[in-house]
Amino acid sequence: MKIHRWADARRGRRAAGMGLAGAAVVALAAAGCGSGSPSNSSNSKSPVSVGISVSLSGDFSGDGLATKQGYETWAAFQNAHGGILGRNITLDFLSDGSSPTQVVTNYQKLITVDHVDFVAGPYSTLLTKPASVIANRYGYVMIEGIGGGPSVFQQGLRNVFDVSASATYQLITFAKWLAATHKPVSVAYASMTDPFLQPMLDGARSYLTSHGFSTAVYKLYPLETTDYTPIASAIAATKAQVVVLGTMPPDGYAFIQDFIQDKYSPQVLIEASGPDQGSSFVKAVGSANTGGIMVPNTWFPGSTYYQNASMVSLYLKMFGGTANNISADVAEAFATGQVLTQAVDHLKSTSNSALEAYLHSGVTFQSVQGPVKFASDGENESATPFVFQWQNGTLQDVLPTGVASPKPVLAVKPAWGAGA
């Protein structure tokens, strides 16, 4: 099983084999609502227009298509259930070519020429950061789900809201489980100096440190690194019982291979990415060595969160494929629409200023990815990412408990070669 993970700031380096098929076109509309931030009430029966810049070419084209399909699935689902404020939703898409310059132009056009009621976020931290600045300039809220790098939230803006688990919270479910089930021990950390991966590691480290866990070693290495043996050996030398790694697949595979060579088998091992790559991971490390290794993920098709089964069913009807090949980008875009729907229907207004105040009020929303509650900087502080673990040759969902049907966690990773 291949889990398609959230890795927006990795600039398109994630696996692109999403098995996405077909394309459905949702009507593009530019409902004239005056200049600036619209404030028309629910009395109007004109469509509610949402403007979105998507990457249909360039480095992010695969993820851009999945993002577009996620928004289209949400609009189709919501229109079949009353739209927003009893009005149909129309989506106004512009392609940005994965360019930060073009994404700025696109949102300026969507707001000042097309006069959309709302804007929703593009794909990636790289594009969300400048896009949110433009939205803020014109008094628009930007709800998004695929721009979770720290730089988005360090701009001092109050108009950007991320419905997904941002980088800081990607490993929080794992960290909470470890603190609740293990006595404080020494933890070894290492990460690529990636704007998404390193904050994942630091978020886990901050939580665990606050709960009594010490740091055995903390290593950072550049993207260009090709020899991971010195870092792996330094980790092995600490004999730390817990290892947390901010990896992509190549370095994730290499670390495990080096640990096996060093005869170092930590009790708990989690990698940001690598173990989620299915048969490629098994081939790289050996089927007998996968047991107990963990990996986070923000969404998977079998979750029982709000409207998830309906989203999966409708997506397959619209675009084909299989549930296991649905990209997490789809869920992140759909969740963005869900939060917009709940907030605007509560407000009974399309006022962006009222929407911004409401999103900052501490209310909790529901989504296909779980609860959404925004911190003061716009991050989702209620994010509950999933944790998967290799057990008996299969990548199983194990955390959080109470969502879908997770398997019991193997609290201690089997020794290399045990195959469990």
Steps between C-alpha positions, in 0.01 A plus 500: 500500500641836404398789721510835324631743752487869559839644403428837347822683572706227343455672165346211313744233619226272635381198302270607218349162409155582626301294255272794432278447200271724302409862561171660587433865435312702756348812349730797516328815605580852603197621686513879506495606862654844488863584574697402806371254758141401423243537775175398334253314719332164457195668343662491156456184296802563278770233523765516770827527308831367628824593323794261505841499334613146412824358362405323177854516361850529641652322800171464688282389209416157643410640840329795334264272311419307818438827683264618226312171511466528877338841468277373219390204710412732787300736279310212339424346839395827659285606206315169531436591864378858472816685403598786732223717644264310272694622194702295253879512516699584191878460481717745308832328425813667361819305427821632657757271338648435848633858493499734804484795262201366308312405816511866607362610164228235518366603840507866403285416199264275695440776755513823301371388159290189564377633837466151651330473837782295655843369414647163602864406512728357230736204531822537704656730754697661216179628337279543808739749660476770227136416424395566860671839490296601194177377659581698813566815297144490368332397825442137404530195722710215361401158630744240373610144566825449316730778613617400846862613510589731791575795272130529414417564865797724576379788283285654771183463291164429658318400183663163425363177651636149441246219549766227485772399741774754445862393519515567874215257567581221251659277767284610792285184509816289519654723768186487716488120471867464593468728804188316617637147461875521565709627787717799404812383323768642275392572140722529192390750233622562146344686207560634155512881513169525315249778584234238569694201636709681759197670664334157520797372697521810717129482584538145631818589684339798671207291622714211620749728673214664690402153619838403635667337199862600447690545174775249428604665174353754258641491148407710196624431149452677165290372212815432301624238749570161341688317776288455812732250670677752731166634626356150547813389684482803730140411583588133555784597733252666738304171537187717523181295541297740286596640158302773319610581143392776262561308179397463140504145354869481390649608832227317691603176331871570551470563874330166557757321288780662703332420833477135397868507400587651840285238679311783662127434546317777691180411681303774319576633151292748302588668170319794340496324163641181356303230683189629319635396160364145502689244291785744432564522874481123548743444212745754641518377860391136471164355598639354823614845615181703463327389821408777745625793289261796512405788270251789535227589252234771507224296334412158364194373311364281780474767767163560664532876530221735391367434146810299403311199363283732291804683366677176400187365331433817304864544399510147356175567313636822354859403425529120521794308642511323836466634852859415592627713212321818608757765584489669838489826301139416416406474867684819588315700234167341593559583868566863403158514340338332798626763741395783267152347474453461875625849578301688235180308568537590868561868422223514238717750313780506244684777686871418509555720806231312692649171381846594624368594844300177525794281403702666777226447760617156617216305339570140397407381150475145369672370188602184317838542672355539848435799728610848396560776754720791407780635716565873496744463208255296290643152561260217582580431864249212512664306219513126566724342236493127458790270581561185299722209602637201313361180647537154345589642160213752485490871576221530758324805642563494875435854628295685602272251667128535440533601132426220251627164630863543600715203594666494845839670493813291537649697790846354436639454151607137436870440444628519144415182316213406729250586228209590732 
